[in-house]
Structures are given as structure tokens and as C-alpha cells.
Short mmCIF file of C-alpha atoms and ligand atoms in Angstrom, two decimals:
data_model
loop_
_atom_site.label_atom_id
_atom_site.label_comp_id
_atom_site.label_asym_id
_atom_site.label_seq_id
_atom_site.Cartn_x
_atom_site.Cartn_y
_atom_site.Cartn_z
CA MET A 1 -6.87 14.78 1.61
CA LEU A 2 -5.21 12.49 -0.88
CA PRO A 3 -1.77 9.91 0.61
CA LEU A 4 0.85 12.07 -1.03
CA HIS A 5 -0.92 15.45 -0.47
CA ALA A 6 2.08 18.21 -0.07
CA LYS A 7 4.89 15.55 -0.48
CA ARG A 8 7.35 17.29 -3.44
CA ILE A 9 8.85 14.31 -5.46
CA VAL A 10 11.37 15.29 -7.90
CA LEU A 11 11.36 12.59 -10.61
CA GLY A 12 14.57 12.25 -13.01
CA VAL A 13 14.33 10.21 -16.20
CA THR A 14 17.38 9.87 -18.13
CA GLY A 15 17.70 8.17 -21.34
CA SER A 16 16.38 5.07 -21.69
CA ILE A 17 13.02 3.54 -23.50
CA ALA A 18 11.48 3.59 -20.51
CA CYS A 19 11.04 6.70 -20.21
CA TYR A 20 7.53 5.97 -21.36
CA LYS A 21 6.67 4.20 -18.25
CA ALA A 22 8.40 7.93 -16.41
CA ALA A 23 5.08 9.57 -18.04
CA ASP A 24 2.98 7.15 -16.37
CA LEU A 25 4.49 6.68 -12.93
CA ALA A 26 5.03 10.75 -13.30
CA SER A 27 0.31 11.01 -13.96
CA LYS A 28 0.19 8.34 -11.10
CA LEU A 29 1.73 10.32 -8.27
CA THR A 30 0.33 13.72 -9.62
CA GLN A 31 -3.17 11.74 -8.95
CA LEU A 32 -2.22 10.56 -5.50
CA GLY A 33 -1.39 14.34 -5.22
CA ALA A 34 1.62 14.81 -4.71
CA GLU A 35 3.91 17.99 -6.69
CA VAL A 36 5.86 16.32 -9.36
CA ASP A 37 8.77 18.05 -10.86
CA VAL A 38 10.35 16.01 -13.79
CA ILE A 39 13.65 16.74 -14.70
CA LEU A 40 15.30 15.67 -18.05
CA THR A 41 18.61 14.62 -19.28
CA ALA A 42 19.09 14.89 -22.71
CA ALA A 43 19.23 11.52 -23.70
CA ALA A 44 15.58 11.31 -21.92
CA GLU A 45 14.71 14.39 -24.67
CA HIS A 46 15.14 11.81 -27.24
CA PHE A 47 12.72 9.19 -26.19
CA ILE A 48 10.26 11.99 -24.20
CA LYS A 49 9.09 15.97 -24.28
CA PRO A 50 9.12 17.56 -21.40
CA LEU A 51 5.75 18.00 -22.25
CA THR A 52 4.46 15.57 -22.12
CA PHE A 53 5.60 15.10 -18.27
CA GLN A 54 3.69 18.90 -18.12
CA SER A 55 1.04 17.52 -18.91
CA VAL A 56 0.20 15.21 -16.45
CA THR A 57 1.80 16.92 -13.50
CA GLY A 58 0.31 20.46 -14.45
CA ARG A 59 3.69 21.65 -13.51
CA ARG A 60 6.57 22.54 -15.50
CA ALA A 61 9.23 19.74 -16.47
CA TYR A 62 12.89 20.32 -16.40
CA VAL A 63 15.91 19.95 -19.46
CA ASP A 64 19.30 21.05 -19.17
CA GLN A 65 18.90 24.14 -21.35
CA ASP A 66 17.01 25.67 -18.01
CA LEU A 67 20.66 25.39 -15.93
CA TRP A 68 21.69 28.73 -18.21
CA GLY A 69 18.37 30.29 -18.00
CA PRO A 70 17.92 33.23 -15.58
CA GLU A 71 17.19 30.71 -12.16
CA GLY A 72 20.32 28.51 -13.61
CA HIS A 73 22.77 29.34 -11.02
CA VAL A 74 20.43 28.29 -8.02
CA LEU A 75 17.62 25.83 -9.54
CA HIS A 76 19.14 22.50 -8.87
CA VAL A 77 20.09 24.06 -5.29
CA LYS A 78 15.95 24.95 -4.96
CA LEU A 79 14.73 21.48 -6.62
CA GLY A 80 17.07 19.50 -4.56
CA LYS A 81 16.36 21.23 -1.11
CA ASP A 82 12.49 21.34 -1.27
CA ALA A 83 12.67 17.52 -2.45
CA ASP A 84 10.87 15.20 -0.38
CA LEU A 85 12.07 12.41 -2.35
CA LEU A 86 14.41 12.12 -5.41
CA LEU A 87 13.59 9.53 -7.64
CA ILE A 88 15.34 8.46 -10.68
CA ALA A 89 13.61 5.79 -13.03
CA PRO A 90 14.67 5.11 -16.00
CA ALA A 91 17.88 5.01 -14.16
CA THR A 92 20.34 4.92 -16.35
CA ALA A 93 23.76 2.47 -16.31
CA ASN A 94 25.53 5.61 -17.11
CA THR A 95 23.06 8.25 -14.23
CA LEU A 96 24.12 5.37 -12.28
CA ALA A 97 27.78 6.01 -12.50
CA LYS A 98 27.47 9.28 -12.69
CA LEU A 99 26.06 9.73 -8.87
CA ALA A 100 28.32 6.80 -7.68
CA ALA A 101 31.62 8.81 -9.01
CA GLY A 102 29.53 12.45 -7.19
CA GLN A 103 29.59 13.79 -11.29
CA ALA A 104 27.38 16.95 -11.29
CA ASP A 105 27.80 17.67 -15.40
CA ASN A 106 23.73 17.77 -15.78
CA LEU A 107 20.77 19.60 -14.30
CA LEU A 108 19.72 16.31 -13.03
CA THR A 109 23.01 14.90 -11.07
CA LEU A 110 23.60 18.38 -9.84
CA THR A 111 20.06 18.35 -8.41
CA ALA A 112 21.21 15.04 -6.71
CA LEU A 113 24.17 16.22 -5.25
CA ALA A 114 22.25 19.22 -3.97
CA ALA A 115 19.31 17.04 -2.45
CA THR A 116 18.89 15.82 0.99
CA ALA A 117 16.16 13.81 0.62
CA PRO A 118 16.41 10.34 0.21
CA LEU A 119 17.47 9.07 -2.83
CA MET A 120 15.20 6.25 -5.23
CA LEU A 121 16.87 4.56 -8.20
CA ALA A 122 14.39 2.36 -10.98
CA PRO A 123 17.63 1.17 -13.51
CA ALA A 124 16.92 0.36 -16.29
CA MET A 125 19.10 -1.42 -18.88
CA ASP A 126 20.19 -4.31 -21.28
CA GLY A 127 20.62 -7.21 -18.91
CA GLY A 128 24.41 -6.96 -19.91
CA MET A 129 24.87 -3.89 -19.29
CA PHE A 130 23.01 -4.25 -15.71
CA ASP A 131 25.58 -7.37 -15.04
CA HIS A 132 28.39 -5.51 -16.07
CA PRO A 133 30.86 -5.02 -13.07
CA ALA A 134 31.08 -1.13 -12.91
CA THR A 135 26.95 -0.91 -13.57
CA GLN A 136 27.45 -3.41 -9.91
CA ALA A 137 29.73 -1.41 -8.47
CA SER A 138 28.11 1.86 -8.76
CA LEU A 139 24.76 0.39 -7.32
CA GLU A 140 26.79 -1.02 -4.14
CA THR A 141 28.44 2.13 -3.61
CA LEU A 142 24.55 3.88 -4.05
CA ARG A 143 22.46 1.57 -2.02
CA ALA A 144 25.43 1.72 0.96
CA ARG A 145 25.30 5.50 0.46
CA GLY A 146 21.77 4.76 1.83
CA ALA A 147 19.90 4.89 -1.90
CA HIS A 148 16.61 2.68 -2.12
CA ILE A 149 17.51 0.32 -5.42
CA HIS A 150 14.38 -1.34 -7.18
CA GLY A 151 14.28 -3.04 -10.19
CA PRO A 152 15.10 -3.80 -12.59
CA VAL A 153 13.53 -6.83 -13.15
CA SER A 154 13.37 -9.78 -15.34
CA GLY A 155 11.63 -10.15 -18.48
CA HIS A 156 11.25 -8.63 -22.42
CA LEU A 157 14.05 -6.02 -23.34
CA ALA A 158 14.37 -3.68 -25.95
CA SER A 159 17.26 -5.15 -27.39
CA GLY A 160 15.10 -8.30 -28.14
CA LEU A 161 16.81 -10.62 -25.24
CA SER A 162 15.02 -11.43 -22.37
CA GLY A 163 17.16 -11.14 -18.59
CA VAL A 164 17.06 -8.77 -16.13
CA GLY A 165 17.00 -4.96 -17.16
CA ARG A 166 13.18 -3.95 -17.19
CA MET A 167 12.51 -1.15 -15.23
CA LEU A 168 9.47 -1.52 -12.20
CA GLU A 169 6.54 -1.00 -12.83
CA PRO A 170 4.88 2.50 -12.17
CA ALA A 171 1.98 1.28 -9.41
CA GLU A 172 5.14 -0.73 -7.39
CA LEU A 173 7.39 1.92 -8.00
CA ALA A 174 4.49 4.53 -6.71
CA GLY A 175 4.06 1.85 -3.66
CA HIS A 176 7.59 1.97 -3.59
CA ALA A 177 7.87 6.18 -3.08
CA ARG A 178 4.60 5.52 -0.76
CA VAL A 179 6.92 3.64 2.04
CA ALA A 180 9.70 5.89 1.24
CA LEU A 181 7.40 8.77 2.37
CA GLY A 182 5.63 7.46 5.04
CA ALA A 183 8.78 7.21 6.48
CA GLY A 184 8.89 9.48 9.78
CA GLY A 185 4.71 9.67 10.15
CA PRO A 186 2.61 9.26 12.88
CA LEU A 187 2.86 5.10 12.78
CA ALA A 188 6.89 5.09 12.45
CA GLY A 189 8.58 2.36 14.89
CA ARG A 190 4.41 0.84 14.82
CA ARG A 191 3.67 -2.41 13.88
CA VAL A 192 0.07 -3.44 12.39
CA LEU A 193 -1.44 -6.06 11.81
CA VAL A 194 -4.63 -5.86 9.64
CA THR A 195 -6.75 -8.69 8.59
CA ALA A 196 -8.62 -8.21 4.91
CA GLY A 197 -11.09 -9.92 3.03
CA GLY A 198 -13.66 -12.86 3.78
CA THR A 199 -12.82 -16.16 4.80
CA GLN A 200 -13.99 -19.17 2.87
CA GLU A 201 -15.46 -22.51 4.95
CA PRO A 202 -15.15 -25.54 3.10
CA ILE A 203 -18.36 -27.80 2.15
CA ASP A 204 -16.55 -30.19 0.18
CA PRO A 205 -13.39 -30.31 -2.02
CA VAL A 206 -15.48 -27.49 -4.29
CA ARG A 207 -17.45 -25.87 -2.76
CA VAL A 208 -17.33 -23.06 0.78
CA ILE A 209 -18.97 -21.37 2.85
CA ALA A 210 -18.25 -17.92 1.81
CA ASN A 211 -19.94 -13.85 2.13
CA ARG A 212 -19.50 -10.98 0.31
CA SER A 213 -16.36 -8.98 2.01
CA SER A 214 -14.21 -7.64 -1.47
CA GLY A 215 -11.14 -7.18 1.12
CA LYS A 216 -10.96 -3.41 -0.26
CA GLN A 217 -11.86 -1.86 3.20
CA GLY A 218 -8.86 -3.56 4.88
CA TYR A 219 -6.09 -3.38 1.88
CA ALA A 220 -6.98 0.29 1.93
CA LEU A 221 -6.54 0.24 5.68
CA ALA A 222 -2.67 -1.77 4.99
CA GLN A 223 -2.38 0.94 2.82
CA ALA A 224 -3.14 3.67 5.10
CA ALA A 225 -0.80 2.71 7.78
CA LEU A 226 2.42 2.41 5.29
CA ASP A 227 1.53 5.38 4.37
CA LEU A 228 1.74 6.81 8.43
CA GLY A 229 4.94 5.16 7.90
CA ALA A 230 3.94 1.72 10.33
CA GLN A 231 5.38 -1.89 9.40
CA VAL A 232 2.43 -3.63 8.31
CA THR A 233 1.59 -7.38 8.49
CA LEU A 234 -1.60 -8.04 6.27
CA ILE A 235 -3.53 -11.34 6.87
CA SER A 236 -6.21 -11.94 4.08
CA GLY A 237 -8.77 -14.03 2.62
CA PRO A 238 -9.21 -14.76 -0.65
CA THR A 239 -9.28 -12.09 -3.05
CA ALA A 240 -7.65 -10.70 -6.06
CA LEU A 241 -7.17 -7.36 -4.91
CA VAL A 242 -2.95 -6.22 -5.06
CA PRO A 243 -1.37 -6.34 -1.85
CA PRO A 244 0.04 -2.43 -0.69
CA VAL A 245 3.80 -2.64 -2.10
CA GLY A 246 5.60 -2.88 1.69
CA ALA A 247 2.87 -4.89 3.61
CA HIS A 248 4.11 -8.28 4.81
CA LEU A 249 1.06 -10.58 3.30
CA LEU A 250 -0.23 -13.63 5.16
CA ARG A 251 -2.70 -15.45 2.42
CA VAL A 252 -5.23 -17.55 4.30
CA GLN A 253 -8.90 -19.37 3.36
CA THR A 254 -10.82 -20.35 6.99
CA ALA A 255 -11.64 -18.53 10.35
CA VAL A 256 -9.92 -21.17 11.72
CA GLU A 257 -5.97 -20.28 9.61
CA MET A 258 -6.67 -17.09 10.25
CA ARG A 259 -6.99 -17.07 13.86
CA ASP A 260 -3.63 -19.12 13.79
CA ALA A 261 -2.03 -16.28 11.60
CA VAL A 262 -3.26 -13.35 14.22
CA LEU A 263 -2.64 -15.16 17.35
CA GLN A 264 1.22 -15.49 15.61
CA HIS A 265 1.86 -12.09 14.94
CA ALA A 266 -0.09 -10.38 17.20
CA ALA A 267 2.14 -10.22 20.48
CA ALA A 268 4.40 -8.24 18.69
CA ALA A 269 2.18 -5.89 16.56
CA ASP A 270 1.07 -2.48 18.52
CA MET A 271 -1.75 -2.30 17.10
CA LEU A 272 -4.68 -4.85 15.36
CA LEU A 273 -6.94 -3.75 12.78
CA MET A 274 -9.72 -6.72 12.53
CA ALA A 275 -11.75 -5.23 9.20
CA ALA A 276 -11.74 -8.87 8.23
CA ALA A 277 -15.69 -10.35 7.53
CA VAL A 278 -14.62 -14.06 9.45
CA ALA A 279 -17.60 -16.54 8.97
CA ASP A 280 -19.07 -17.47 12.54
CA PHE A 281 -19.95 -20.99 11.29
CA ARG A 282 -18.04 -23.66 9.26
CA PRO A 283 -19.28 -26.92 8.21
CA SER A 284 -18.25 -29.24 11.28
CA GLN A 285 -17.13 -32.23 9.05
CA ALA A 286 -16.13 -31.15 5.31
CA ALA A 287 -16.60 -33.67 3.18
CA ASP A 288 -13.58 -34.87 1.77
CA LYS A 289 -15.12 -35.81 -2.32
CA LYS A 290 -17.16 -33.49 -4.05
CA ILE A 291 -21.58 -34.08 -3.28
CA LYS A 292 -23.03 -35.38 -5.51
CA ARG A 293 -26.31 -34.30 -6.97
CA ALA A 294 -27.99 -37.41 -7.24
CA GLU A 295 -27.46 -37.97 -3.81
CA GLY A 296 -29.74 -35.85 -2.53
CA VAL A 297 -29.91 -32.42 -0.92
CA PRO A 298 -27.30 -32.64 2.06
CA THR A 299 -27.56 -31.20 5.15
CA VAL A 300 -24.52 -29.04 6.25
CA GLU A 301 -24.17 -29.54 9.88
CA LEU A 302 -22.39 -26.10 11.30
CA ALA A 303 -19.89 -25.66 14.33
CA ALA A 304 -18.22 -22.07 15.55
CA ASN A 305 -15.68 -20.58 14.78
CA PRO A 306 -13.17 -19.07 17.74
CA ASP A 307 -13.56 -15.43 17.84
CA ILE A 308 -10.44 -13.38 17.08
CA LEU A 309 -10.71 -10.71 18.30
CA LYS A 310 -11.96 -11.89 21.86
CA GLU A 311 -9.55 -14.64 21.38
CA VAL A 312 -6.70 -12.15 20.77
CA SER A 313 -8.44 -9.82 24.07
CA GLN A 314 -7.74 -12.48 26.79
CA GLN A 315 -4.19 -12.79 24.96
CA ALA A 316 -2.04 -11.94 28.55
CA LYS A 317 0.31 -10.38 25.60
CA LYS A 318 -1.28 -8.77 22.55
CA PRO A 319 -1.73 -5.31 20.84
CA ARG A 320 -1.92 -2.67 22.43
CA MET A 321 -4.65 -0.96 20.27
CA LEU A 322 -7.58 -3.41 19.49
CA VAL A 323 -9.89 -2.10 16.99
CA GLY A 324 -12.40 -4.15 15.25
CA PHE A 325 -14.66 -3.65 12.57
CA ALA A 326 -19.36 -3.94 13.35
CA ALA A 327 -20.82 -4.83 10.23
CA GLU A 328 -24.31 -4.04 10.53
CA SER A 329 -27.85 -4.54 8.46
CA ASN A 330 -29.73 -3.41 12.27
CA ASP A 331 -29.84 -1.28 15.11
CA LEU A 332 -25.78 -0.33 14.14
CA LEU A 333 -24.90 1.73 17.29
CA ALA A 334 -26.42 -0.90 19.46
CA ASN A 335 -25.16 -3.97 18.34
CA ALA A 336 -21.25 -2.32 17.71
CA GLN A 337 -21.17 -0.66 20.79
CA GLY A 338 -22.23 -4.13 22.49
CA LYS A 339 -19.05 -5.83 20.46
CA LEU A 340 -16.76 -3.14 21.71
CA ALA A 341 -17.88 -4.12 24.97
CA SER A 342 -18.22 -7.88 24.76
CA LYS A 343 -14.80 -8.02 22.45
CA GLY A 344 -12.78 -6.29 24.86
CA LEU A 345 -12.16 -3.45 22.12
CA ASP A 346 -10.24 -0.41 22.41
CA LEU A 347 -12.08 1.19 19.12
CA ILE A 348 -15.30 -0.51 17.13
CA VAL A 349 -16.00 0.99 13.35
CA ALA A 350 -19.87 0.45 13.35
CA ASN A 351 -20.41 -0.40 9.46
CA ASP A 352 -24.04 0.64 8.07
CA VAL A 353 -24.07 -2.70 5.63
CA SER A 354 -27.25 -1.99 4.65
CA ALA A 355 -26.71 1.28 1.98
CA GLN A 356 -25.80 0.73 -1.58
CA ASP A 357 -23.08 2.57 -0.92
CA ALA A 358 -21.66 1.81 1.91
CA GLY A 359 -19.82 -2.33 3.07
CA PHE A 360 -19.37 -4.83 1.06
CA GLU A 361 -17.42 -4.39 -2.01
CA VAL A 362 -18.64 -0.84 -3.59
CA ASP A 363 -15.34 1.92 -2.90
CA THR A 364 -16.73 3.78 -0.81
CA ASN A 365 -18.23 3.05 3.17
CA ARG A 366 -20.07 4.98 5.78
CA VAL A 367 -18.63 4.86 9.41
CA ILE A 368 -18.81 6.05 12.96
CA LEU A 369 -16.12 6.03 15.84
CA LEU A 370 -17.05 4.36 18.67
CA SER A 371 -14.23 4.25 21.72
CA LYS A 372 -13.96 2.12 24.39
CA ASP A 373 -14.15 6.60 26.61
CA GLY A 374 -17.26 6.66 25.08
CA GLY A 375 -16.36 8.52 22.46
CA GLN A 376 -18.79 9.10 19.13
CA GLU A 377 -17.39 10.25 15.87
CA GLU A 378 -20.10 9.61 12.72
CA LEU A 379 -17.88 10.02 9.61
CA PRO A 380 -19.73 10.97 6.00
CA LEU A 381 -19.43 9.17 2.98
CA LEU A 382 -16.13 8.61 1.89
CA SER A 383 -13.54 6.37 0.15
CA LYS A 384 -12.44 3.62 1.90
CA TYR A 385 -8.80 4.80 1.46
CA GLU A 386 -10.34 7.57 3.69
CA VAL A 387 -11.78 5.86 6.14
CA ALA A 388 -9.02 4.12 6.71
CA ARG A 389 -6.62 7.16 7.40
CA LYS A 390 -9.67 8.72 9.47
CA VAL A 391 -9.71 5.10 11.57
CA LEU A 392 -5.66 5.07 11.89
CA GLU A 393 -5.61 8.49 12.80
CA LYS A 394 -8.81 8.30 15.94
CA ALA A 395 -6.03 4.69 17.00
CA ALA A 396 -3.13 6.40 16.56
CA SER A 397 -4.42 9.06 18.91
CA LEU A 398 -5.99 6.88 21.31
CA LEU A 399 -2.12 4.52 21.62
CA LYS A 400 -0.15 8.07 22.32
O1 LIG B 1 -14.04 -6.17 2.46
P1 LIG B 1 -14.29 -5.02 1.71
O2 LIG B 1 -15.66 -5.41 0.71
O3 LIG B 1 -14.69 -3.53 1.79
O4 LIG B 1 -15.91 -4.97 3.39
C1 LIG B 1 -15.88 -3.97 4.57
C2 LIG B 1 -16.50 -4.54 5.43
C3 LIG B 1 -17.86 -4.91 5.69
C4 LIG B 1 -16.36 -6.44 5.32
C5 LIG B 1 -15.92 -4.30 6.67
O5 LIG B 1 -16.08 -2.83 6.12
C6 LIG B 1 -16.33 -5.10 8.14
O6 LIG B 1 -16.99 -4.21 8.51
N1 LIG B 1 -15.76 -5.71 8.29
C7 LIG B 1 -16.36 -7.00 9.81
C8 LIG B 1 -17.01 -7.28 9.07
C9 LIG B 1 -17.66 -8.29 10.39
O7 LIG B 1 -17.73 -10.03 10.30
O8 LIG B 1 -18.19 -7.77 11.06
P2 LIG B 1 -18.62 -9.03 12.53
O9 LIG B 1 -19.27 -7.41 13.20
O10 LIG B 1 -19.72 -9.76 12.52
O11 LIG B 1 -17.27 -8.72 12.91
C10 LIG B 1 -17.00 -8.25 14.23
C11 LIG B 1 -15.78 -8.17 14.57
O12 LIG B 1 -15.55 -9.20 15.43
C12 LIG B 1 -14.86 -7.62 13.35
O13 LIG B 1 -13.67 -6.85 13.69
C13 LIG B 1 -14.79 -9.33 12.93
O14 LIG B 1 -13.10 -9.11 12.27
C14 LIG B 1 -14.19 -9.69 14.65
N2 LIG B 1 -14.15 -10.79 13.70
C15 LIG B 1 -15.77 -11.81 13.58
C16 LIG B 1 -15.70 -13.20 13.81
C17 LIG B 1 -15.34 -14.25 14.64
N3 LIG B 1 -15.49 -14.81 14.60
N4 LIG B 1 -13.52 -13.35 14.70
C18 LIG B 1 -14.08 -11.92 14.77
O15 LIG B 1 -12.40 -11.46 15.24
#
């Protein structure tokens, strides 16, 4: 199931050059599974055509002229009442002022008055217009009324000047929309701690012992937890992945750093999901200067790293739900069962990493969920996001 399946978003588009980015935003939200109804203001129609939005959403895009059509007298009420989120991107200074004043002189502002859904605004305008006390007052009024305002950010503006006025990028806005739409989900009010990626253990200033974990499965867990309404802290080993919008990100390098970060946050968490591939061993003494080839082949003595999950499970104050992953190349079930018991877990995700399409680096995974109460659920090959949703739904049901 797509993350925004059955969610209805009204995307209001107002007259700014950032309209071209709104088409990408509409496309991204549609690809996430949302039903996106676009309303263009007359000024937006100068920059971009309804057909562009219809082509990416597969749905009709509305313009002011529709107010005077056969359904005109109820259109704004229907669009407003059906919406789970009203997102206006780009939002011009003019539309912000109208919204703050409660003016309703076009289909979009009429819909905004009729809507009961959360209002999200992505302002876009020249820097001087954004700084103007009138615009700032509009934003303050709207914020006080509960509107979520994201951006603008600093950068190159259409005027050729640089300053604060650029609309936030579509990917980030889509992330904020996910957070808003997740509110009230099955994990609302829960604090979820996720670890992701592999740790790196220094041998010398330039070399490390690492593993093949990309962080994809852990980042997918963090995103899925946000989609289900949780507050998420993501403790990540080194990776180039972009963290999900809304997650509180802590970057670590070594297993010891990851242990410290997990212990610091575990007491306040309801759930810990350890998808990280933590190095079991580290060089007992990292050289402080680069080891030279001319010095001959070095011997690297190893020391055991802490078992993070085991330590957490032995704490007096710990998350109510402890979820581990078992990355196995053989004897999957027996090894995973062993870790479930020895690490004191509620749930373990047995991950066969010997297959090409599952485990490290790839975008798909194939897992078996084993719970403390003897439950066993084998999942087919799924995307890592789908695996994450299944794991979280199972963990949430056990938490109840
Ligand atoms: O990051 P990707 O490329 O998307 O790959 C995903 C994954 C294969 C890394 C992930 O799905 C996975 O299986 N993660 C667990 C990897 C692992 O270290 O498994 P393990 O069997 O060695 O450890 C068992 C559990 O103990 C894990 O939850 C691990 O985080 C935890 N552990 C391990 C060692 C250690 N010193 N402390 C720990 O807490």
C-alpha cells in the first residue's frame, strides 16, 4: 500500500514563478498515493496550465471559472470538506493576506474558508515582500490559527536578487505533508527510536572496518513511523541518504557512539527498532597516524563492541517494545530465535541476507517476523518501506 493511500489533498497554487515546482509537488504527492485536487488562482494560470496538473495527478484541476459552472455553488464546500490537508504551494503575499483577513474572492480562498483540514502554507515571493510587515503580520495571524508554515528559504530569487523568499523544495514539502497527514495515526503520541546503517570502526585516521549496510531499511522504518504518527529519533551510521522530514537525526560513526546515543534516548522511547548493522568488533587501538605500507602488513587486534540491544534490555527504564533485526546468511530461523531470546526482545525481524534481492543495499527485502509469544509471520519480497510498515504495524499491535 502506498504511504498516502486514501488521503485527499487540495493543492492550492497561486501566482508565483515557483508554480513550476508545484507541478513536481503534485506529481510527488500523487506517486505517494494521495488523491490530489489542484486549484489554480487566476494569477497562477498565467504561469502554468491546469493541463499540467491534470497530467500528473490524473484528476481534474480547478480554476476560478469553475465557480460559475453547474457545481459552482457547492464546489468549494465539497473540496474543502473532503480534504485531509489543504496545502498552498506556492503561497503568494497576496493570498496569505487574503487568508489572514478571511477574504474569499476566488475558488481557492473560498475553499480555504470551507475546509476543516489542517492548512499548510509554502510562501514564495521576493525577499522584500516577505520581510514586509504586512506579510509578516499575515503569517503571524495564520500561524496563531494553527497553520503549518514551511519556508521560504534563502537563495536566488526570480528578481535576480538573493534573499529569503524561495519556496521550499517539493520533496521537503511532500515530507511535511506526510507528517501532517500521519498525525492521529496508530503511533500518535509514541516516541520511536530507530537505528540505521552500519557503524565504522577506525583502524587509523583514514581506514575503517565497515559493513555493507546502506541505511535504507532503517531510514524506511523512520519514515514509516512518521507516517503512522510517531515522534521519531533516528540514530544513523554514516550514509549519504537524506533523512525523512520530521525525524530528529543523530549521526554517529562507531558502535560505542551508537550505544551512547541509544542509551541516552532509550529511557524516553516507547519503541526501539535496531535495524543498524553494528560492528561486533573494533580495533582495540586505532593508530593515531596513517599506517604506512612500507612498515609491512600490520596485525590489527580486535576488541568486542558492546551489544547495544542486550544492554538496553537490561536497563530498568527501557522502551516497552524492543525490536531487533537478525541479518543471517544461514540457519535464519534458528539464529533469529536465539537472538530474540538472548537479547531480551519482543520482536525480531529475521533477514536472509544471502539472496540478491534482499538484505544489504538493495531496495527490497524479504523477512520473517518472530515475536516473543511464539508468533511467526513470513512476508513476501517487498520494498523496504513496505517491510517497515509491516514491522511497525506488528510492533504497534503488540504494544497495545
Ligand atoms: O541498511 P540496508 O542496506 O538497508 O540493509 C538492511 C540490513 C540488512 C542491515 C537490516 O535489514 C538488518 O538486518 N539489520 C541488522 C543487521 C545486524 O547487525 O544483525 P545482527 O544479527 O548482527 O544483530 C542482531 C541485532 O542486534 C540487530 O538488531 C543489531 O542492530 C543488534 N546489535 C548487533 C550488534 C551489536 N553489537 N549490538 C546490537 O545491538
